[in-house]
Amino acid sequence: MTFKELNISEPILKALVSKKYVSPTDIQTQAIPVVLQGHDLLGIAQTGTGKTAAFALPIIQQLSQKELHSKKREIKALILTPTRELAIQIDECFKDYSKYTNLRHTVIFGGVNQRSQVEALRRGTDILIATPGRLLDLIKQRHISLDHIRHFVLDEADRMLDMGFIHDIKRLLPLLPKQRQTLFFSATMPQTIATLSKSILNKPVKIEVAPVSSVVDTIEQCLYFVEKPQKSKLLIDILEKEDEKTVLVFSRTKHGADKIARVLNKQGIGCEAIHGNKTQGARQRALTNFKSGKTRVIIATDIAARGIDIANLELVINYDLPDVAETYVHRIGRTGRAGNSGTALTFCSHEEYTMVKDIQKLTGKSLAVSY
Ligand code: AMP
C-alpha cells in the first residue's frame, strides 16, 4: 500500500517524500480512507504506531480542498491532547505535513505566558492543537471560538482521564458544533473510556492496531550500542559465532542493504539482499534459496521483507533502527513464530537512541544491553 493509493493529494505527498515516509503504517492504512469519507473514528492505538499522521493527513487534505470555499481564517480543526509535549509534537507534525498547503496551525498549552499564543490566534488559524486547561481559559477570555469546528480530535483519551481532565472535556463538548467529524483515540479501552466515546461519537468506525506486547513477549531482545563505522564488524562477529542459524538482517535503505551484502560476501559469509530495486525474479530466487537453507543470511529493507514468511527464522538483526517504533515490532515478529524461540538483536548508534526510547515506550519493555 502507498500513500498515493490512499488518495493522498499531491501537496501532502510531496511533504511525505521530504519526511522520507515510504509507506503508510497499519493505523494509517486503516484510518485514512475512513476519515476522508467523513466518518467518525474510534481508534485504539498507542503512540509509536504513526497515529498522529493517521488523523493529521486526512484532516489537512479535507481542509485544503475546502480552502477555496472558505478563505476565512477561523478554527476548523481542533486537536485536544493531554500534555504540553504531545501538543508540541502534534503541532510539528501539522507543520511538516501541511508545508505545501496554505493552511495555518497554532498550538496552545498551559504553564507559559499566554501572550504569544493569543497573538498567534489573532493572526488567524485553521488548525488548533491544545491542552484542555489553556483552551478553556482562552475560550473564557473570548480569544477562541469553536463555532466553526468541523473536525475534532480527542487524542490519548485514557491519559486525559488519568490526568483528571474529564470535567474539562465535559465542559468543552457542548461548545462544539453538533455537525462535525470526531476522531477519538485511546491506547486502552476500559469501560469509562468506552462510555465517554459513545457520548462523543456518531456511528464511529472502530479501528484497532494489534497490541504489541503479546508479540514481543516470546522474543529475546538485545541492544548493542555501536557507532555506524563499527556496525559491519559487529555483524560479522555475530554471524560467525551464530553460524548455524538462519538470520534476517534489516537495513533501513536499499543502498545500505547492498553494502552489507557486499561486506559479508567478501568475508565469506554467503548472503543475499532483497529490496525494491531488485527484480521480482531476483527477489523470489533469493527467498527460495533462503527457505531451502542454501543461503542462511538475508538482508532486507522493511518493504521487501513484507513478503517473507519463514517458519523457523531464529535470529533477526536490526542493523539500523527503523523510522517508526511499530516497524520494530513488525521486524522482530518475524522470528519466534509458531511457538519457536526467537532472538532479536538491535544495533544502535548514538543518534538512533531516541528511537530506542520510542520502542521501549511502545512495547512497555526495556531492551537488555549487550556488550
Ligand atoms: P506517532 O505514533 O504518531 O507518535 O508517530 C511515531 C513516529 O513515526 C513519528 O516520529 C513519525 O514521524 C513517524 N512516522 C509516522 N508515520 C510514518 C510513516 N508512514 N513512515 C515513516 N515514519 C512515520
mmCIF file of C-alpha atoms and ligand atoms in Angstrom:
data_model
loop_
_atom_site.group_PDB
_atom_site.id
_atom_site.type_symbol
_atom_site.label_atom_id
_atom_site.label_comp_id
_atom_site.label_asym_id
_atom_site.label_seq_id
_atom_site.Cartn_x
_atom_site.Cartn_y
_atom_site.Cartn_z
ATOM 1 C CA MET A 1 0.000 0.000 0.000
ATOM 2 C CA THR A 2 1.219 3.521 -0.793
ATOM 3 C CA PHE A 3 0.033 6.974 0.334
ATOM 4 C CA LYS A 4 -0.963 7.633 -3.271
ATOM 5 C CA GLU A 5 -3.237 4.576 -3.257
ATOM 6 C CA LEU A 6 -4.859 6.021 -0.130
ATOM 7 C CA ASN A 7 -5.778 9.039 -2.312
ATOM 8 C CA ILE A 8 -3.492 11.433 -0.503
ATOM 9 C CA SER A 9 -3.201 14.561 -2.625
ATOM 10 C CA GLU A 10 -0.091 15.882 -4.351
ATOM 11 C CA PRO A 11 0.971 18.689 -1.939
ATOM 12 C CA ILE A 12 0.767 16.309 1.025
ATOM 13 C CA LEU A 13 2.560 13.525 -0.872
ATOM 14 C CA LYS A 14 5.360 15.963 -1.560
ATOM 15 C CA ALA A 15 5.655 16.720 2.157
ATOM 16 C CA LEU A 16 5.727 12.996 2.974
ATOM 17 C CA VAL A 17 8.520 12.422 0.481
ATOM 18 C CA SER A 18 10.585 15.104 2.191
ATOM 19 C CA LYS A 19 9.889 13.379 5.537
ATOM 20 C CA LYS A 20 11.101 10.130 3.899
ATOM 21 C CA TYR A 21 7.872 8.315 4.700
ATOM 22 C CA VAL A 22 7.942 5.396 2.271
ATOM 23 C CA SER A 23 4.687 3.661 3.076
ATOM 24 C CA PRO A 24 1.786 4.081 5.488
ATOM 25 C CA THR A 25 1.719 2.265 8.832
ATOM 26 C CA ASP A 26 -1.157 -0.088 9.770
ATOM 27 C CA ILE A 27 -3.210 2.551 11.514
ATOM 28 C CA GLN A 28 -2.709 4.992 8.636
ATOM 29 C CA THR A 29 -3.803 2.401 6.052
ATOM 30 C CA GLN A 30 -6.937 1.708 8.060
ATOM 31 C CA ALA A 31 -7.825 5.195 9.255
ATOM 32 C CA ILE A 32 -7.100 7.473 6.296
ATOM 33 C CA PRO A 33 -9.871 6.180 3.970
ATOM 34 C CA VAL A 34 -12.409 6.246 6.829
ATOM 35 C CA VAL A 35 -11.559 9.821 7.791
ATOM 36 C CA LEU A 36 -11.504 11.027 4.181
ATOM 37 C CA GLN A 37 -15.007 9.627 3.768
ATOM 38 C CA GLY A 38 -16.109 11.826 6.655
ATOM 39 C CA HIS A 39 -16.880 9.103 9.201
ATOM 40 C CA ASP A 40 -16.311 9.374 12.925
ATOM 41 C CA LEU A 41 -13.494 7.169 14.159
ATOM 42 C CA LEU A 42 -12.757 5.213 17.305
ATOM 43 C CA GLY A 43 -9.057 4.382 17.131
ATOM 44 C CA ILE A 44 -7.369 2.094 19.609
ATOM 45 C CA ALA A 45 -3.675 2.720 19.118
ATOM 46 C CA GLN A 46 -0.594 3.673 21.065
ATOM 47 C CA THR A 47 1.995 6.332 20.364
ATOM 48 C CA GLY A 48 4.640 4.980 18.022
ATOM 49 C CA THR A 49 2.140 3.469 15.596
ATOM 50 C CA GLY A 50 2.014 6.556 13.383
ATOM 51 C CA LYS A 51 -1.335 7.611 14.800
ATOM 52 C CA THR A 52 -0.694 11.364 14.511
ATOM 53 C CA ALA A 53 -0.332 11.176 10.732
ATOM 54 C CA ALA A 54 -3.371 8.868 10.641
ATOM 55 C CA PHE A 55 -5.567 11.786 11.712
ATOM 56 C CA ALA A 56 -3.452 14.757 10.572
ATOM 57 C CA LEU A 57 -3.114 13.781 6.912
ATOM 58 C CA PRO A 58 -6.819 13.313 6.124
ATOM 59 C CA ILE A 59 -7.718 16.444 8.115
ATOM 60 C CA ILE A 60 -5.182 18.550 6.201
ATOM 61 C CA GLN A 61 -6.447 17.053 2.974
ATOM 62 C CA GLN A 62 -10.098 17.822 3.708
ATOM 63 C CA LEU A 63 -9.322 21.354 4.851
ATOM 64 C CA SER A 64 -7.049 22.173 1.932
ATOM 65 C CA GLN A 65 -9.688 21.015 -0.523
ATOM 66 C CA LYS A 66 -12.282 23.221 1.114
ATOM 67 C CA GLU A 67 -9.898 26.143 1.266
ATOM 68 C CA LEU A 68 -11.237 27.675 -1.922
ATOM 69 C CA HIS A 69 -14.706 27.937 -0.450
ATOM 70 C CA SER A 70 -13.681 29.314 2.880
ATOM 71 C CA LYS A 71 -10.751 31.651 2.846
ATOM 72 C CA LYS A 72 -11.578 32.979 6.300
ATOM 73 C CA ARG A 73 -9.127 32.056 9.000
ATOM 74 C CA GLU A 74 -11.385 30.544 11.548
ATOM 75 C CA ILE A 75 -10.576 27.429 13.551
ATOM 76 C CA LYS A 76 -11.847 24.465 11.538
ATOM 77 C CA ALA A 77 -9.990 21.644 13.255
ATOM 78 C CA LEU A 78 -9.329 21.198 16.964
ATOM 79 C CA ILE A 79 -6.901 18.612 18.319
ATOM 80 C CA LEU A 80 -7.156 18.111 22.051
ATOM 81 C CA THR A 81 -4.257 16.331 23.734
ATOM 82 C CA PRO A 82 -3.328 15.862 27.416
ATOM 83 C CA THR A 83 0.231 17.180 27.661
ATOM 84 C CA ARG A 84 2.266 20.092 26.500
ATOM 85 C CA GLU A 85 4.913 17.745 24.997
ATOM 86 C CA LEU A 86 2.313 15.930 22.920
ATOM 87 C CA ALA A 87 0.774 19.224 21.819
ATOM 88 C CA ILE A 88 4.141 20.459 20.582
ATOM 89 C CA GLN A 89 4.838 17.170 18.803
ATOM 90 C CA ILE A 90 1.466 17.177 17.070
ATOM 91 C CA ASP A 91 1.951 20.799 16.032
ATOM 92 C CA GLU A 92 5.317 19.837 14.490
ATOM 93 C CA CYS A 93 3.577 17.096 12.509
ATOM 94 C CA PHE A 94 0.966 19.536 11.176
ATOM 95 C CA LYS A 95 3.756 21.914 10.261
ATOM 96 C CA ASP A 96 5.620 19.226 8.316
ATOM 97 C CA TYR A 97 2.632 17.659 6.573
ATOM 98 C CA SER A 98 0.934 20.928 5.577
ATOM 99 C CA LYS A 99 4.007 22.780 4.382
ATOM 100 C CA TYR A 100 2.877 22.766 0.733
ATOM 101 C CA THR A 101 -0.663 23.949 1.566
ATOM 102 C CA ASN A 102 -1.889 27.375 2.675
ATOM 103 C CA LEU A 103 -3.221 26.110 5.983
ATOM 104 C CA ARG A 104 -2.165 27.637 9.273
ATOM 105 C CA HIS A 105 -1.816 25.837 12.567
ATOM 106 C CA THR A 106 -1.289 27.044 16.139
ATOM 107 C CA VAL A 107 -0.528 25.313 19.401
ATOM 108 C CA ILE A 108 -1.600 26.425 22.867
ATOM 109 C CA PHE A 109 -0.797 24.903 26.276
ATOM 110 C CA GLY A 110 -0.607 25.985 29.886
ATOM 111 C CA GLY A 111 2.340 26.738 32.135
ATOM 112 C CA VAL A 112 3.632 29.576 29.983
ATOM 113 C CA ASN A 113 2.587 33.167 29.388
ATOM 114 C CA GLN A 114 -0.447 33.272 27.121
ATOM 115 C CA ARG A 115 0.534 36.435 25.243
ATOM 116 C CA SER A 116 2.314 34.937 22.225
ATOM 117 C CA GLN A 117 -0.403 32.283 21.935
ATOM 118 C CA VAL A 118 -3.103 34.954 21.878
ATOM 119 C CA GLU A 119 -1.194 36.895 19.230
ATOM 120 C CA ALA A 120 -0.942 33.808 17.041
ATOM 121 C CA LEU A 121 -4.680 33.228 17.443
ATOM 122 C CA ARG A 122 -5.368 36.830 16.439
ATOM 123 C CA ARG A 123 -3.459 36.354 13.199
ATOM 124 C CA GLY A 124 -5.908 33.562 12.437
ATOM 125 C CA THR A 125 -5.524 29.788 12.325
ATOM 126 C CA ASP A 126 -7.225 26.875 10.575
ATOM 127 C CA ILE A 127 -5.981 24.159 12.902
ATOM 128 C CA LEU A 128 -5.647 24.467 16.666
ATOM 129 C CA ILE A 129 -3.752 21.996 18.832
ATOM 130 C CA ALA A 130 -4.498 22.480 22.521
ATOM 131 C CA THR A 131 -4.336 21.108 26.026
ATOM 132 C CA PRO A 132 -7.701 21.320 27.833
ATOM 133 C CA GLY A 133 -6.983 23.873 30.603
ATOM 134 C CA ARG A 134 -5.463 26.577 28.422
ATOM 135 C CA LEU A 135 -8.123 26.043 25.777
ATOM 136 C CA LEU A 136 -10.918 26.665 28.289
ATOM 137 C CA ASP A 137 -9.094 29.723 29.652
ATOM 138 C CA LEU A 138 -8.765 31.318 26.234
ATOM 139 C CA ILE A 139 -12.350 30.480 25.326
ATOM 140 C CA LYS A 140 -13.496 32.184 28.531
ATOM 141 C CA GLN A 141 -11.459 35.242 27.592
ATOM 142 C CA ARG A 142 -13.081 35.172 24.132
ATOM 143 C CA HIS A 143 -9.845 34.694 22.261
ATOM 144 C CA ILE A 144 -11.185 31.455 20.800
ATOM 145 C CA SER A 145 -14.486 30.474 19.259
ATOM 146 C CA LEU A 146 -15.288 26.854 18.487
ATOM 147 C CA ASP A 147 -18.278 27.705 16.282
ATOM 148 C CA HIS A 148 -16.621 26.723 13.005
ATOM 149 C CA ILE A 149 -15.013 23.451 14.051
ATOM 150 C CA ARG A 150 -15.589 20.688 11.502
ATOM 151 C CA HIS A 151 -13.009 18.212 12.735
ATOM 152 C CA PHE A 152 -12.454 17.407 16.389
ATOM 153 C CA VAL A 153 -9.730 15.009 17.564
ATOM 154 C CA LEU A 154 -9.575 13.726 21.113
ATOM 155 C CA ASP A 155 -6.099 12.255 21.455
ATOM 156 C CA GLU A 156 -4.954 9.863 24.211
ATOM 157 C CA ALA A 157 -8.356 9.782 25.871
ATOM 158 C CA ASP A 158 -7.245 7.311 28.537
ATOM 159 C CA ARG A 159 -4.413 9.592 29.603
ATOM 160 C CA MET A 160 -6.773 12.551 29.633
ATOM 161 C CA LEU A 161 -8.912 10.740 32.165
ATOM 162 C CA ASP A 162 -5.920 9.611 34.232
ATOM 163 C CA MET A 163 -4.768 13.212 34.394
ATOM 164 C CA GLY A 164 -8.158 14.378 35.643
ATOM 165 C CA PHE A 165 -9.286 16.216 32.512
ATOM 166 C CA ILE A 166 -12.728 14.628 32.371
ATOM 167 C CA HIS A 167 -14.527 17.728 33.705
ATOM 168 C CA ASP A 168 -12.715 19.999 31.263
ATOM 169 C CA ILE A 169 -13.715 17.739 28.389
ATOM 170 C CA LYS A 170 -17.312 17.686 29.555
ATOM 171 C CA ARG A 171 -17.329 21.478 29.634
ATOM 172 C CA LEU A 172 -15.878 21.680 26.129
ATOM 173 C CA LEU A 173 -18.203 19.257 24.385
ATOM 174 C CA PRO A 174 -21.339 21.455 24.397
ATOM 175 C CA LEU A 175 -19.288 24.292 22.883
ATOM 176 C CA LEU A 176 -18.549 22.277 19.747
ATOM 177 C CA PRO A 177 -20.885 22.380 16.738
ATOM 178 C CA LYS A 178 -23.107 19.284 16.502
ATOM 179 C CA GLN A 179 -22.271 18.918 12.814
ATOM 180 C CA ARG A 180 -18.684 17.782 12.922
ATOM 181 C CA GLN A 181 -16.347 14.872 12.388
ATOM 182 C CA THR A 182 -14.936 13.414 15.597
ATOM 183 C CA LEU A 183 -11.870 11.210 15.863
ATOM 184 C CA PHE A 184 -11.322 9.583 19.234
ATOM 185 C CA PHE A 185 -8.026 7.886 20.101
ATOM 186 C CA SER A 186 -7.080 5.857 23.133
ATOM 187 C CA ALA A 187 -4.382 3.281 23.803
ATOM 188 C CA THR A 188 -6.709 1.288 26.047
ATOM 189 C CA MET A 189 -10.477 0.921 26.197
ATOM 190 C CA PRO A 190 -11.684 0.448 29.792
ATOM 191 C CA GLN A 191 -15.395 0.913 30.493
ATOM 192 C CA THR A 192 -15.142 4.613 31.391
ATOM 193 C CA ILE A 193 -13.437 5.380 28.066
ATOM 194 C CA ALA A 194 -15.961 3.313 26.119
ATOM 195 C CA THR A 195 -18.791 5.246 27.782
ATOM 196 C CA LEU A 196 -17.136 8.583 27.079
ATOM 197 C CA SER A 197 -16.538 7.641 23.447
ATOM 198 C CA LYS A 198 -20.206 6.726 22.998
ATOM 199 C CA SER A 199 -21.273 10.133 24.241
ATOM 200 C CA ILE A 200 -18.983 11.920 21.786
ATOM 201 C CA LEU A 201 -19.026 9.841 18.600
ATOM 202 C CA ASN A 202 -21.683 9.432 15.955
ATOM 203 C CA LYS A 203 -21.762 5.955 14.327
ATOM 204 C CA PRO A 204 -17.995 5.597 14.503
ATOM 205 C CA VAL A 205 -15.863 3.139 12.564
ATOM 206 C CA LYS A 206 -13.721 1.239 15.052
ATOM 207 C CA ILE A 207 -10.083 0.627 14.241
ATOM 208 C CA GLU A 208 -7.665 -1.280 16.374
ATOM 209 C CA VAL A 209 -3.993 -1.890 15.770
ATOM 210 C CA ALA A 210 -2.611 -5.060 17.292
ATOM 211 C CA PRO A 211 -1.463 -4.690 20.864
ATOM 212 C CA VAL A 212 2.259 -5.045 20.611
ATOM 213 C CA SER A 213 3.102 -6.541 23.978
ATOM 214 C CA SER A 214 1.843 -10.036 23.091
ATOM 215 C CA VAL A 215 4.104 -10.200 20.009
ATOM 216 C CA VAL A 216 7.242 -9.229 21.793
ATOM 217 C CA ASP A 217 6.825 -11.315 24.936
ATOM 218 C CA THR A 218 8.188 -14.511 23.406
ATOM 219 C CA ILE A 219 11.209 -12.944 21.746
ATOM 220 C CA GLU A 220 14.543 -12.413 23.438
ATOM 221 C CA GLN A 221 15.652 -8.878 22.663
ATOM 222 C CA CYS A 222 19.118 -7.363 22.984
ATOM 223 C CA LEU A 223 20.564 -3.974 22.263
ATOM 224 C CA TYR A 224 24.136 -3.228 21.167
ATOM 225 C CA PHE A 225 25.443 0.316 21.417
ATOM 226 C CA VAL A 226 27.648 0.607 18.372
ATOM 227 C CA GLU A 227 28.571 3.528 16.141
ATOM 228 C CA LYS A 228 27.949 3.277 12.409
ATOM 229 C CA PRO A 229 31.531 2.546 11.241
ATOM 230 C CA GLN A 230 31.773 -0.416 13.649
ATOM 231 C CA LYS A 231 28.433 -1.989 12.764
ATOM 232 C CA SER A 232 29.701 -4.245 9.964
ATOM 233 C CA LYS A 233 32.451 -5.688 12.165
ATOM 234 C CA LEU A 234 29.938 -6.453 14.917
ATOM 235 C CA LEU A 235 27.623 -8.093 12.383
ATOM 236 C CA ILE A 236 30.415 -10.306 11.076
ATOM 237 C CA ASP A 237 31.393 -11.321 14.641
ATOM 238 C CA ILE A 238 27.831 -12.271 15.487
ATOM 239 C CA LEU A 239 27.235 -14.172 12.246
ATOM 240 C CA GLU A 240 30.480 -16.112 12.654
ATOM 241 C CA LYS A 241 29.540 -17.069 16.190
ATOM 242 C CA GLU A 242 25.953 -17.966 15.300
ATOM 243 C CA ASP A 243 26.992 -19.925 12.232
ATOM 244 C CA GLU A 244 24.146 -22.427 12.385
ATOM 245 C CA LYS A 245 21.310 -20.013 12.496
ATOM 246 C CA THR A 246 19.051 -18.584 9.786
ATOM 247 C CA VAL A 247 19.288 -14.824 10.056
ATOM 248 C CA LEU A 248 17.288 -11.921 8.673
ATOM 249 C CA VAL A 249 19.168 -8.610 8.752
ATOM 250 C CA PHE A 250 17.168 -5.400 8.395
ATOM 251 C CA SER A 251 18.555 -2.346 6.670
ATOM 252 C CA ARG A 252 16.670 0.949 6.518
ATOM 253 C CA THR A 253 17.795 1.678 2.940
ATOM 254 C CA LYS A 254 18.273 -0.293 -0.292
ATOM 255 C CA HIS A 255 21.748 1.074 -0.722
ATOM 256 C CA GLY A 256 22.596 0.039 2.840
ATOM 257 C CA ALA A 257 21.307 -3.496 2.205
ATOM 258 C CA ASP A 258 23.583 -3.882 -0.839
ATOM 259 C CA LYS A 259 26.548 -2.565 1.080
ATOM 260 C CA ILE A 260 26.035 -5.016 3.952
ATOM 261 C CA ALA A 261 25.712 -7.894 1.446
ATOM 262 C CA ARG A 262 28.989 -6.912 -0.229
ATOM 263 C CA VAL A 263 30.868 -6.765 3.066
ATOM 264 C CA LEU A 264 29.534 -10.136 4.235
ATOM 265 C CA ASN A 265 30.227 -11.886 0.946
ATOM 266 C CA LYS A 266 33.780 -10.573 0.979
ATOM 267 C CA GLN A 267 34.134 -12.115 4.436
ATOM 268 C CA GLY A 268 32.957 -15.470 3.074
ATOM 269 C CA ILE A 269 29.503 -15.292 4.692
ATOM 270 C CA GLY A 270 27.057 -16.314 1.955
ATOM 271 C CA CYS A 271 24.101 -13.955 1.847
ATOM 272 C CA GLU A 272 21.697 -12.152 -0.460
ATOM 273 C CA ALA A 273 19.999 -8.766 -0.315
ATOM 274 C CA ILE A 274 16.373 -8.181 -1.267
ATOM 275 C CA HIS A 275 14.846 -4.762 -1.840
ATOM 276 C CA GLY A 276 12.710 -2.769 -4.234
ATOM 277 C CA ASN A 277 15.460 -2.190 -6.794
ATOM 278 C CA LYS A 278 15.812 -5.924 -7.452
ATOM 279 C CA THR A 279 13.581 -7.606 -9.995
ATOM 280 C CA GLN A 280 10.726 -9.751 -8.769
ATOM 281 C CA GLY A 281 12.592 -12.774 -10.161
ATOM 282 C CA ALA A 282 15.771 -11.970 -8.262
ATOM 283 C CA ARG A 283 13.838 -11.435 -5.038
ATOM 284 C CA GLN A 284 11.964 -14.701 -5.478
ATOM 285 C CA ARG A 285 15.193 -16.595 -6.137
ATOM 286 C CA ALA A 286 16.799 -15.088 -3.039
ATOM 287 C CA LEU A 287 13.817 -16.122 -0.932
ATOM 288 C CA THR A 288 13.762 -19.663 -2.302
ATOM 289 C CA ASN A 289 17.467 -20.033 -1.557
ATOM 290 C CA PHE A 290 16.888 -18.743 1.963
ATOM 291 C CA LYS A 291 13.935 -21.003 2.675
ATOM 292 C CA SER A 292 15.733 -24.080 1.353
ATOM 293 C CA GLY A 293 18.771 -23.284 3.522
ATOM 294 C CA LYS A 294 21.082 -22.610 0.557
ATOM 295 C CA THR A 295 21.782 -19.173 1.983
ATOM 296 C CA ARG A 296 21.353 -18.673 5.705
ATOM 297 C CA VAL A 297 21.585 -14.904 5.825
ATOM 298 C CA ILE A 298 19.288 -12.496 4.027
ATOM 299 C CA ILE A 299 19.415 -8.713 4.161
ATOM 300 C CA ALA A 300 16.163 -6.896 3.547
ATOM 301 C CA THR A 301 14.552 -3.486 3.643
ATOM 302 C CA ASP A 302 11.267 -3.184 5.531
ATOM 303 C CA ILE A 303 9.121 -3.163 2.428
ATOM 304 C CA ALA A 304 10.849 -6.106 0.746
ATOM 305 C CA ALA A 305 10.608 -8.098 3.982
ATOM 306 C CA ARG A 306 6.823 -7.930 3.970
ATOM 307 C CA GLY A 307 6.649 -10.863 1.600
ATOM 308 C CA ILE A 308 8.901 -13.019 3.717
ATOM 309 C CA ASP A 309 7.166 -15.697 5.697
ATOM 310 C CA ILE A 310 9.662 -18.114 7.146
ATOM 311 C CA ALA A 311 8.571 -20.618 9.732
ATOM 312 C CA ASN A 312 11.831 -21.191 11.547
ATOM 313 C CA LEU A 313 13.676 -17.929 11.464
ATOM 314 C CA GLU A 314 15.912 -17.940 14.522
ATOM 315 C CA LEU A 315 17.517 -14.532 14.549
ATOM 316 C CA VAL A 316 16.546 -11.035 13.437
ATOM 317 C CA ILE A 317 19.215 -8.339 13.416
ATOM 318 C CA ASN A 318 18.303 -4.670 13.165
ATOM 319 C CA TYR A 319 21.410 -3.255 11.531
ATOM 320 C CA ASP A 320 19.749 0.138 11.703
ATOM 321 C CA LEU A 321 16.736 1.235 13.655
ATOM 322 C CA PRO A 322 13.523 1.802 11.719
ATOM 323 C CA ASP A 323 11.760 5.179 11.339
ATOM 324 C CA VAL A 324 8.653 4.152 13.254
ATOM 325 C CA ALA A 325 8.617 2.237 16.525
ATOM 326 C CA GLU A 326 5.836 -0.012 15.247
ATOM 327 C CA THR A 327 8.097 -1.204 12.423
ATOM 328 C CA TYR A 328 10.456 -2.591 15.054
ATOM 329 C CA VAL A 329 7.656 -4.775 16.354
ATOM 330 C CA HIS A 330 6.860 -5.976 12.815
ATOM 331 C CA ARG A 331 10.513 -6.727 12.210
ATOM 332 C CA ILE A 332 11.147 -8.779 15.310
ATOM 333 C CA GLY A 333 7.773 -10.518 14.949
ATOM 334 C CA ARG A 334 9.341 -12.403 12.010
ATOM 335 C CA THR A 335 11.165 -14.602 14.486
ATOM 336 C CA GLY A 336 9.737 -16.676 17.310
ATOM 337 C CA ARG A 337 6.775 -17.833 15.218
ATOM 338 C CA ALA A 338 4.629 -20.858 15.891
ATOM 339 C CA GLY A 339 5.981 -21.444 19.347
ATOM 340 C CA ASN A 340 9.627 -21.401 18.235
ATOM 341 C CA SER A 341 12.048 -19.371 20.266
ATOM 342 C CA GLY A 342 13.465 -16.284 18.625
ATOM 343 C CA THR A 343 16.066 -13.637 19.204
ATOM 344 C CA ALA A 344 16.230 -10.042 18.003
ATOM 345 C CA LEU A 345 19.441 -8.019 18.196
ATOM 346 C CA THR A 346 19.443 -4.282 17.584
ATOM 347 C CA PHE A 347 22.436 -2.133 16.658
ATOM 348 C CA CYS A 348 22.052 1.391 17.950
ATOM 349 C CA SER A 349 24.335 4.342 17.269
ATOM 350 C CA HIS A 350 24.095 7.405 19.486
ATOM 351 C CA GLU A 351 21.892 9.301 17.031
ATOM 352 C CA GLU A 352 19.459 6.401 16.906
ATOM 353 C CA TYR A 353 18.922 6.328 20.643
ATOM 354 C CA THR A 354 15.695 8.369 20.673
ATOM 355 C CA MET A 355 14.080 5.634 18.587
ATOM 356 C CA VAL A 356 15.040 3.048 21.220
ATOM 357 C CA LYS A 357 13.192 5.162 23.754
ATOM 358 C CA ASP A 358 10.131 5.249 21.475
ATOM 359 C CA ILE A 359 10.306 1.475 21.067
ATOM 360 C CA GLN A 360 10.548 0.923 24.823
ATOM 361 C CA LYS A 361 7.544 3.180 25.312
ATOM 362 C CA LEU A 362 5.572 1.298 22.702
ATOM 363 C CA THR A 363 6.406 -2.198 23.915
ATOM 364 C CA GLY A 364 6.425 -1.312 27.606
ATOM 365 C CA LYS A 365 9.699 -3.245 27.973
ATOM 366 C CA SER A 366 13.250 -2.084 28.302
ATOM 367 C CA LEU A 367 15.801 -3.649 25.969
ATOM 368 C CA ALA A 368 18.638 -5.539 27.620
ATOM 369 C CA VAL A 369 22.029 -4.152 26.664
ATOM 370 C CA SER A 370 24.724 -6.500 25.328
ATOM 371 C CA TYR A 371 28.413 -5.705 25.147
HETATM 372 P P1 AMP B 1 3.186 8.669 16.345
HETATM 373 O O1 AMP B 1 2.671 7.295 16.662
HETATM 374 O O2 AMP B 1 2.210 9.493 15.629
HETATM 375 O O3 AMP B 1 3.766 9.339 17.556
HETATM 376 O O4 AMP B 1 4.408 8.502 15.287
HETATM 377 C C1 AMP B 1 5.616 7.892 15.627
HETATM 378 C C2 AMP B 1 6.770 8.302 14.714
HETATM 379 O O5 AMP B 1 6.646 7.679 13.442
HETATM 380 C C3 AMP B 1 6.892 9.784 14.416
HETATM 381 O O6 AMP B 1 8.252 10.137 14.589
HETATM 382 C C4 AMP B 1 6.507 9.941 12.961
HETATM 383 O O7 AMP B 1 7.223 10.981 12.329
HETATM 384 C C5 AMP B 1 6.883 8.601 12.373
HETATM 385 N N1 AMP B 1 6.008 8.152 11.259
HETATM 386 C C6 AMP B 1 4.659 8.177 11.239
HETATM 387 N N2 AMP B 1 4.200 7.640 10.103
HETATM 388 C C7 AMP B 1 5.262 7.250 9.375
HETATM 389 C C8 AMP B 1 5.429 6.604 8.102
HETATM 390 N N3 AMP B 1 4.387 6.264 7.370
HETATM 391 N N4 AMP B 1 6.691 6.365 7.681
HETATM 392 C C9 AMP B 1 7.761 6.713 8.437
HETATM 393 N N5 AMP B 1 7.676 7.323 9.636
HETATM 394 C C10 AMP B 1 6.445 7.588 10.117
#
